[in-house]
Amino acid sequence: MKTRILILGGTGDSARLIPQLSALPNVETIASLAGRTPKPNIPSVGQVRMGGFGGVEGLVNYLKTEKIDLLIDMSHPFAAQITRNASIAAQEAGIPRLLFCRPAWEQVEGDRWIMAADLDAAAALFPGLADRVFLTIGRQELGAFARVADCWFLMRMITPPDLAELPTGDVLLDQGPFDLVKETKILQDYAIGAIVSKNSGGNAAYAKIIAARTLGIPIVMIPRPLLPESEVVSEISAVVQWVQRQL
Ligand code: NAP
């Protein structure tokens, strides 16, 4: 009998992990993607499913129906809802769960970070901090900035926004990884005075942090949400070792 592993993913990390798990003897992988982006990180091997499960109950049903043996949560560090659901569902289904969380970015010399508890607190900093702002927070929570007066926003996201009320400014559709030369050019071309970023960690979105450091531009940084108590690893190799211990 093969060990069936559900990987909550869609991240580049999950796409890199899955071929390594598939190479283990008697292992079958199923990658689960939220299905929000037009060009998702589809792993090169194993099964793939798309879309929500229908809350905790739906996920428990899925784990039982599909006879899942292990659950690996490699969702985005800010995708707290699916992580909470996974924690409860794995307990209810009685299967082991591992949370992969890539390390958060740390401030280094030259960085001008302003910590904001959440996006509402970040929005309250404008236009005082700057009147031309680069929002790199995705599309779902742009509403927090919609009522900021006397400010212009460059809003980068993967798919177009579907909010009734958008902040004043331009939408830039793009998907990482982003490179330093282009990030620097964006900050200069749009005369950006501040960036708002979630502390996603990882390399794919780090170039803007370096570009801001070089140009002396402040970054309003949103810390990660609280996640349920979990066994956590931050390296792909540690996920593979965890699976090997479970087999
Ligand atoms: P979420 O709030 O944790 O999840 C919302 C719902 O989406 C879940 O309850 C689940 O629906 C479904 N879902 C999420 N991930 C799934 C997966 N891997 N497989 C199946 N269903 C999944 O996550 P989110 O809505 O994706 O994002 C929340 C925050 O994270 C946002 O702030 C977003 O900007 C950020 N994020 C950023 C990136 C990025 O690349 N920068 C990527 C993802 C998320 P059911 O309850 O129906 O199961």
Short mmCIF file of C-alpha atoms and ligand atoms in Angstrom, two decimals:
data_model
loop_
_atom_site.label_atom_id
_atom_site.label_comp_id
_atom_site.label_asym_id
_atom_site.label_seq_id
_atom_site.Cartn_x
_atom_site.Cartn_y
_atom_site.Cartn_z
CA MET A 1 0.00 0.00 0.00
CA LYS A 2 1.28 3.43 -0.90
CA THR A 3 1.45 6.26 1.63
CA ARG A 4 -0.83 9.02 0.36
CA ILE A 5 0.36 12.53 1.17
CA LEU A 6 -1.76 15.65 0.73
CA ILE A 7 0.33 18.79 0.25
CA LEU A 8 -1.46 22.10 0.68
CA GLY A 9 0.50 24.18 -1.73
CA GLY A 10 0.54 26.38 -4.72
CA THR A 11 3.79 27.86 -3.48
CA GLY A 12 7.12 27.48 -5.29
CA ASP A 13 8.34 25.58 -2.22
CA SER A 14 5.64 22.92 -2.64
CA ALA A 15 6.43 22.54 -6.34
CA ARG A 16 10.09 21.94 -5.39
CA LEU A 17 9.23 19.48 -2.61
CA ILE A 18 6.85 17.19 -4.47
CA PRO A 19 9.34 15.61 -6.92
CA GLN A 20 11.54 14.76 -3.92
CA LEU A 21 8.65 13.06 -2.14
CA SER A 22 7.57 11.23 -5.30
CA ALA A 23 11.05 9.78 -5.56
CA LEU A 24 10.58 7.99 -2.21
CA PRO A 25 9.43 4.37 -2.48
CA ASN A 26 5.69 3.73 -2.07
CA VAL A 27 4.71 7.37 -1.79
CA GLU A 28 1.87 9.03 -3.66
CA THR A 29 1.45 12.83 -3.60
CA ILE A 30 -1.63 14.97 -4.12
CA ALA A 31 -0.99 18.70 -4.38
CA SER A 32 -3.87 20.95 -3.42
CA LEU A 33 -3.96 24.44 -4.94
CA ALA A 34 -6.40 27.18 -3.97
CA GLY A 35 -6.91 27.79 -7.69
CA ARG A 36 -6.66 31.57 -7.57
CA THR A 37 -3.88 32.26 -10.04
CA PRO A 38 -3.85 31.75 -13.82
CA LYS A 39 -0.30 30.36 -13.82
CA PRO A 40 -0.06 28.31 -10.62
CA ASN A 41 3.04 26.45 -9.46
CA ILE A 42 2.00 23.01 -10.69
CA PRO A 43 4.36 20.27 -9.53
CA SER A 44 5.95 18.23 -12.31
CA VAL A 45 4.80 14.91 -10.82
CA GLY A 46 1.94 13.49 -8.75
CA GLN A 47 -1.74 14.32 -8.68
CA VAL A 48 -3.08 17.87 -8.49
CA ARG A 49 -6.44 19.10 -7.24
CA MET A 50 -7.78 22.66 -7.26
CA GLY A 51 -10.10 24.77 -5.13
CA GLY A 52 -11.40 24.91 -1.57
CA PHE A 53 -12.54 21.84 0.34
CA GLY A 54 -15.54 23.52 1.99
CA GLY A 55 -14.12 24.46 5.37
CA VAL A 56 -12.92 22.10 8.09
CA GLU A 57 -15.76 19.65 7.51
CA GLY A 58 -15.00 19.43 3.80
CA LEU A 59 -11.33 18.89 4.47
CA VAL A 60 -12.00 16.15 7.04
CA ASN A 61 -14.27 14.43 4.50
CA TYR A 62 -11.62 14.73 1.82
CA LEU A 63 -8.89 13.29 4.08
CA LYS A 64 -11.08 10.32 4.95
CA THR A 65 -12.54 9.67 1.48
CA GLU A 66 -9.18 9.94 -0.23
CA LYS A 67 -7.52 7.85 2.50
CA ILE A 68 -4.82 10.46 3.10
CA ASP A 69 -2.08 9.25 5.47
CA LEU A 70 -0.06 12.44 5.95
CA LEU A 71 -0.83 16.15 5.59
CA ILE A 72 1.87 18.67 4.75
CA ASP A 73 0.88 22.32 4.91
CA MET A 74 3.03 24.35 2.53
CA SER A 75 0.52 27.12 2.00
CA HIS A 76 1.60 30.78 1.92
CA PRO A 77 2.64 32.14 5.36
CA PHE A 78 -0.31 34.61 5.21
CA ALA A 79 -2.85 31.96 4.20
CA ALA A 80 -3.86 31.50 7.84
CA GLN A 81 -7.36 30.17 7.25
CA ILE A 82 -6.32 27.03 5.39
CA THR A 83 -3.60 26.44 8.00
CA ARG A 84 -6.14 26.68 10.83
CA ASN A 85 -8.49 24.36 8.93
CA ALA A 86 -5.67 21.90 8.29
CA SER A 87 -4.72 21.82 11.96
CA ILE A 88 -8.25 20.93 13.10
CA ALA A 89 -8.99 18.57 10.20
CA ALA A 90 -5.79 16.54 10.64
CA GLN A 91 -6.63 16.10 14.33
CA GLU A 92 -10.18 15.04 13.53
CA ALA A 93 -9.01 12.62 10.85
CA GLY A 94 -6.26 11.33 13.17
CA ILE A 95 -3.37 11.84 10.75
CA PRO A 96 0.05 13.50 11.27
CA ARG A 97 0.45 17.08 9.97
CA LEU A 98 3.59 19.09 9.34
CA LEU A 99 3.70 22.86 8.75
CA PHE A 100 6.39 24.20 6.45
CA CYS A 101 7.08 27.85 7.09
CA ARG A 102 9.90 29.56 5.26
CA PRO A 103 11.84 31.95 7.49
CA ALA A 104 10.51 35.51 7.72
CA TRP A 105 12.72 38.31 6.37
CA GLU A 106 14.91 39.99 8.97
CA GLN A 107 15.76 43.68 8.92
CA VAL A 108 19.41 44.34 8.08
CA GLU A 109 21.54 47.49 8.16
CA GLY A 110 20.22 50.07 5.73
CA ASP A 111 16.63 48.80 5.82
CA ARG A 112 14.06 51.41 6.87
CA TRP A 113 11.21 49.23 8.10
CA ILE A 114 8.16 50.56 9.88
CA MET A 115 6.26 47.76 11.57
CA ALA A 116 2.46 47.93 11.30
CA ALA A 117 0.26 45.44 13.15
CA ASP A 118 -2.07 44.98 10.19
CA LEU A 119 -3.13 46.60 6.93
CA ASP A 120 -5.49 49.09 8.61
CA ALA A 121 -2.61 50.29 10.77
CA ALA A 122 -0.44 50.49 7.64
CA ALA A 123 -3.08 52.55 5.79
CA ALA A 124 -3.26 55.00 8.70
CA LEU A 125 0.39 55.96 8.03
CA PHE A 126 -0.53 57.60 4.70
CA PRO A 127 -0.29 60.16 3.21
CA GLY A 128 1.94 61.32 6.10
CA LEU A 129 4.73 58.85 5.32
CA ALA A 130 4.59 59.22 1.52
CA ASP A 131 2.10 60.19 -1.15
CA ARG A 132 3.21 57.68 -3.81
CA VAL A 133 3.08 54.16 -2.43
CA PHE A 134 3.84 50.69 -3.82
CA LEU A 135 1.36 48.15 -2.43
CA THR A 136 2.72 44.61 -2.73
CA ILE A 137 0.05 42.95 -0.62
CA GLY A 138 -1.91 41.09 -3.27
CA ARG A 139 -5.45 41.96 -4.27
CA GLN A 140 -7.68 40.67 -1.48
CA GLU A 141 -7.04 43.35 1.13
CA LEU A 142 -6.56 46.49 -0.97
CA GLY A 143 -9.77 47.88 0.52
CA ALA A 144 -7.82 48.98 3.61
CA PHE A 145 -6.22 51.71 1.46
CA ALA A 146 -9.33 52.76 -0.49
CA ARG A 147 -10.16 55.64 1.83
CA VAL A 148 -6.68 57.10 2.09
CA ALA A 149 -6.93 60.61 0.67
CA ASP A 150 -4.22 62.55 -1.18
CA CYS A 151 -2.22 59.43 -1.97
CA TRP A 152 -1.47 57.54 -5.17
CA PHE A 153 -0.95 53.76 -5.09
CA LEU A 154 0.81 51.37 -7.43
CA MET A 155 -0.89 48.04 -6.68
CA ARG A 156 0.84 44.84 -7.78
CA MET A 157 -1.03 41.55 -7.92
CA ILE A 158 -1.27 38.37 -9.96
CA THR A 159 -4.90 38.60 -11.09
CA PRO A 160 -7.07 41.73 -11.50
CA PRO A 161 -8.83 43.03 -8.39
CA ASP A 162 -12.55 42.39 -7.92
CA LEU A 163 -13.21 45.01 -5.25
CA ALA A 164 -15.95 47.62 -5.73
CA GLU A 165 -13.78 50.33 -4.19
CA LEU A 166 -10.10 50.46 -5.12
CA PRO A 167 -7.43 52.84 -3.86
CA THR A 168 -6.55 55.66 -6.25
CA GLY A 169 -3.72 54.60 -8.57
CA ASP A 170 -2.60 52.00 -11.09
CA VAL A 171 -2.78 48.21 -11.07
CA LEU A 172 0.33 46.31 -12.14
CA LEU A 173 -0.33 42.65 -12.99
CA ASP A 174 2.75 40.53 -12.43
CA GLN A 175 3.87 37.35 -10.73
CA GLY A 176 7.20 36.62 -9.00
CA PRO A 177 9.99 35.82 -8.87
CA PHE A 178 10.96 39.47 -9.26
CA ASP A 179 14.46 40.66 -10.10
CA LEU A 180 16.43 43.50 -8.59
CA VAL A 181 16.95 45.54 -11.76
CA LYS A 182 13.23 45.61 -12.55
CA GLU A 183 12.21 46.27 -8.95
CA THR A 184 14.64 49.21 -8.76
CA LYS A 185 13.28 50.59 -12.05
CA ILE A 186 9.68 50.38 -10.79
CA LEU A 187 10.55 52.32 -7.63
CA GLN A 188 12.35 54.98 -9.68
CA ASP A 189 9.95 55.23 -12.64
CA TYR A 190 6.89 55.62 -10.41
CA ALA A 191 8.72 57.90 -7.93
CA ILE A 192 7.68 55.61 -5.08
CA GLY A 193 8.09 57.09 -1.59
CA ALA A 194 7.17 53.99 0.46
CA ILE A 195 6.34 50.30 0.04
CA VAL A 196 3.79 48.23 1.93
CA SER A 197 4.73 44.55 2.16
CA LYS A 198 3.74 41.43 4.02
CA ASN A 199 6.66 39.61 5.61
CA SER A 200 6.33 36.65 3.25
CA GLY A 201 9.97 35.58 3.48
CA GLY A 202 11.74 33.61 0.77
CA ASN A 203 13.65 34.78 -2.29
CA ALA A 204 10.94 35.32 -4.90
CA ALA A 205 9.81 38.70 -3.53
CA TYR A 206 12.99 39.77 -1.73
CA ALA A 207 14.37 41.95 -4.55
CA LYS A 208 12.06 44.85 -3.64
CA ILE A 209 13.50 44.80 -0.11
CA ILE A 210 17.03 45.15 -1.50
CA ALA A 211 15.93 47.82 -4.00
CA ALA A 212 14.24 49.84 -1.22
CA ARG A 213 17.35 49.54 0.96
CA THR A 214 19.57 50.80 -1.86
CA LEU A 215 17.28 53.74 -2.63
CA GLY A 216 16.59 54.55 1.06
CA ILE A 217 12.84 53.95 0.67
CA PRO A 218 10.89 52.97 3.81
CA ILE A 219 8.91 49.73 3.91
CA VAL A 220 5.80 49.34 6.02
CA MET A 221 6.08 45.69 7.02
CA ILE A 222 3.14 43.55 8.08
CA PRO A 223 4.12 40.69 10.42
CA ARG A 224 2.85 37.17 9.89
CA PRO A 225 -0.49 36.06 11.28
CA LEU A 226 -0.58 33.81 14.34
CA LEU A 227 -0.80 30.18 13.34
CA PRO A 228 -2.01 27.17 15.33
CA GLU A 229 0.51 25.22 17.35
CA SER A 230 2.25 22.92 14.91
CA GLU A 231 5.32 20.89 14.24
CA VAL A 232 7.14 23.36 12.01
CA VAL A 233 10.11 23.08 9.66
CA SER A 234 11.61 25.71 7.39
CA GLU A 235 13.71 23.63 5.00
CA ILE A 236 12.46 21.37 2.21
CA SER A 237 15.02 18.73 3.23
CA ALA A 238 13.44 18.67 6.72
CA VAL A 239 10.03 17.94 5.18
CA VAL A 240 11.50 14.97 3.30
CA GLN A 241 13.11 13.70 6.52
CA TRP A 242 9.79 14.06 8.39
CA VAL A 243 8.04 11.99 5.72
CA GLN A 244 10.76 9.33 5.84
CA ARG A 245 10.24 9.05 9.60
CA GLN A 246 6.49 8.55 9.09
CA LEU A 247 6.80 5.78 6.48
P1 NAP B 1 -6.67 31.47 3.20
O1 NAP B 1 -7.30 32.73 3.61
O2 NAP B 1 -5.87 30.74 4.19
O3 NAP B 1 -7.74 30.46 2.62
C1 NAP B 1 -9.06 30.81 2.29
C2 NAP B 1 -9.73 29.59 1.74
O4 NAP B 1 -9.18 29.25 0.46
C3 NAP B 1 -9.53 28.33 2.57
O5 NAP B 1 -10.42 28.28 3.67
C4 NAP B 1 -9.75 27.24 1.54
O6 NAP B 1 -11.13 27.10 1.24
C5 NAP B 1 -9.11 27.84 0.32
N1 NAP B 1 -7.70 27.45 0.17
C6 NAP B 1 -6.59 28.16 0.49
N2 NAP B 1 -5.49 27.50 0.18
C7 NAP B 1 -5.89 26.31 -0.35
C8 NAP B 1 -5.21 25.17 -0.87
N3 NAP B 1 -3.85 25.11 -0.92
N4 NAP B 1 -5.96 24.14 -1.33
C9 NAP B 1 -7.31 24.18 -1.29
N5 NAP B 1 -8.01 25.24 -0.82
C10 NAP B 1 -7.32 26.28 -0.35
O7 NAP B 1 -5.72 31.68 1.93
P2 NAP B 1 -5.81 32.66 0.67
O8 NAP B 1 -7.21 33.17 0.50
O9 NAP B 1 -5.15 31.96 -0.47
O10 NAP B 1 -4.86 33.84 1.04
C11 NAP B 1 -4.86 34.52 2.28
C12 NAP B 1 -3.72 35.52 2.35
O11 NAP B 1 -2.47 34.97 1.94
C13 NAP B 1 -3.92 36.74 1.49
O12 NAP B 1 -3.48 37.81 2.25
C14 NAP B 1 -3.02 36.53 0.31
O13 NAP B 1 -2.56 37.76 -0.19
C15 NAP B 1 -1.89 35.74 0.90
N6 NAP B 1 -1.34 34.85 -0.13
C16 NAP B 1 -0.30 35.30 -0.85
C17 NAP B 1 0.23 34.50 -1.82
C18 NAP B 1 1.41 34.98 -2.60
O14 NAP B 1 1.90 34.26 -3.44
N7 NAP B 1 1.90 36.18 -2.37
C19 NAP B 1 -0.28 33.24 -2.08
C20 NAP B 1 -1.36 32.81 -1.33
C21 NAP B 1 -1.87 33.64 -0.36
P3 NAP B 1 -12.07 26.02 1.95
O15 NAP B 1 -12.34 26.55 3.32
O16 NAP B 1 -13.27 25.96 1.08
O17 NAP B 1 -11.32 24.72 1.98
#
